[in-house]
Amino acid sequence: MRILVAEDDAYVRQLLKKTLLRAGYDVLEATDGRAALECLLSVDGPRLVLLDRFMPELNGLSLCREIRRCTKHSYVYIIFLTSKGCKEDVLSGLAAGADDCLTKPCNPQELKALLRAGERILKLEDTIVHDALHDPLTRLPNRPFFLDRLSLSVSRGKRHPDYKFAVLFVDIDNFRVVNDSLGNAAGDWLLTQFAERLGRSIRREDAISRSMNAGPTLDRQDGGGILARLGGDRFTILLDDIQDPSDGIRVAERIQRNIQCPFAIDGQEVFITASTGIAFGSTGCSAAENVLSDAFTAMNRAKALGKSRYEVCDPVMHAAAVGRFRLETDLRRALEREEFRAYYQPIVSLGDGRITGFEALMRWQRPKFGLVMPSGFISVTEDTGLILGMGNWVLRKACRQLCVWNKQFPSNRAFTVAVNLSARQFAQPDLVGQIAQILYESGVAPFDLRLELTESVTMEDEERAARIFGELKTLGVRLCLDDFGTGYSSLSYLRRFSLDVLKIDRSFVSDMVSNTESREIVKTILRLGGNLGIEVIAEGVETAEQVSLLQSLGCEYAQGYFFSEPLDQSDVAQTLLLLGASDYSMPQGFPIQAVSPASQ
């Protein structure tokens, strides 16, 4: 082990050097404090030092404090040397950061004992630092280690325009299935095998090393890179100082080939795939987290495009990721800032033209962007869980507004309101209680509330879905299956769940005039609803031809832009006032102007 003797007295320095050489140390020398500091802070500098109290340029106390301030370097074990041996010198040395003190002239046996203690402490320090920077399962570097090394690459790229590097973000597809079916122990074993194959996918010519035995020093400037485990089934690879972006693609292709063979787990063969995202240092990111985020974005795109593949993050993808982040941030503030708006699209009886109810739809009055349709933000609210607060808001808002309209515009039959229920909302354990509370607070009769759901809402747990449906029916709420005809198990839903309303998907309605197959599907759904006593509503009606055909096929209800675009609450009230009479029926021919005065 190397040791630095920082001593300006040549005679004392030689005596110490002689003792240390006999003990098997590699001895470095410094005659002043400035030279000693440069030696200790150099790359791979010594980590043991005998430090004299009095030296030119920089005294021992100041040097000791300077070393302790440099936290990015590995820990240095400092033995303070003093010729006086007085208590004040010992205390001042320890206060400055020394680990121990020794009086000159040094006793060789005492010196060796102190150095052996220092070596043990350094070894323990290295173990603690290594464990803090490595994954205990795979022994690979972890996220903090990886980001530190990636930061060095980003900094080097800023200084050297020709320098190139790449980050690969690798995620096992459907890893949860392995844990659920074979157990966590099998999942851990698979992760270690997967890590081994990732390591074999990286060749020496890719300018990378696995850093499995890397020491605690994270500021090395040598070439190479690392394979790291960020957590779970997510791994990252830093390809450092590559010649061409194609080097990153070659590694991604090699990973795909190397994981094609089955993995052996307890004598059982398990096949897996992985999705990989690639980001290059030339994407313009200024921080390590940004490069890693770009690679993560590309990986998610690979999953969205079918998994078992790789995708490269390009400027367009990067801009999309930034836009997504801003969208999430704005959405989190939108509810508290009251930026959401409830709009209502009338549902019309095709027999007499009467408005029977409304579907509540959400809009977002986003600052600087104007009115945003649900397609521009609903998927993000589902992913982030924000849909829970928003869904509760629109349900409460719609029920209160329906109560106002039914009192303001009394008719022979009360208006109804339909509210969409997302999968995240349906999964809430207290869903039925929430709905019951909203009905009680708003004063709306349960029969006048319709909850619209899609097949995907109940696919994960049909037993629970059947129970919740039953509780909602007991409460008196009516249930509507939206987008009927587009799913895989619509007919089984009619058999298993007690539904009140079916909505024919707009894709069939828009094509039924010119497409025979769509027309037959619409006809079948109408016949099915009639035989089962289920109300059927056609969505997306936009032309008089569609209205006429639906009437001839026996469809009772419809909604769409032919009748009215979605209206805010004031426009709904204006429409109902315009129609007048207690049945609120539209004139013959259903002119759109009669229902949407605000659009004129």
Short mmCIF file of C-alpha atoms in Angstrom, two decimals, residues 67 100 110 135 174 206 235 249 281 288 323 341 414 441 464 501 505 509 539 570:
data_model
loop_
_atom_site.label_atom_id
_atom_site.label_comp_id
_atom_site.label_asym_id
_atom_site.label_seq_id
_atom_site.Cartn_x
_atom_site.Cartn_y
_atom_site.Cartn_z
CA ILE A 67 -8.08 17.33 2.49
CA ASP A 100 -4.49 9.86 15.01
CA GLU A 110 3.87 2.16 17.50
CA ASP A 135 -26.73 -3.28 -6.02
CA ASN A 174 -43.64 -8.36 -18.32
CA ASP A 206 -17.44 -1.02 -27.31
CA PHE A 235 -30.66 -1.75 -16.18
CA ILE A 249 -27.33 0.27 -31.83
CA GLY A 281 -24.61 12.53 -25.80
CA ALA A 288 -26.90 13.37 -16.58
CA GLY A 323 -44.05 18.50 -23.34
CA ARG A 341 -64.97 22.92 -17.28
CA ALA A 414 -86.72 14.13 -15.50
CA GLU A 441 -75.36 15.92 -1.35
CA ARG A 464 -65.01 -7.69 -8.13
CA VAL A 501 -77.73 0.97 -21.61
CA ASP A 505 -69.54 3.02 -31.06
CA VAL A 509 -72.44 4.85 -36.95
CA GLU A 539 -73.04 7.87 -30.68
CA SER A 570 -75.41 28.35 -19.65
#
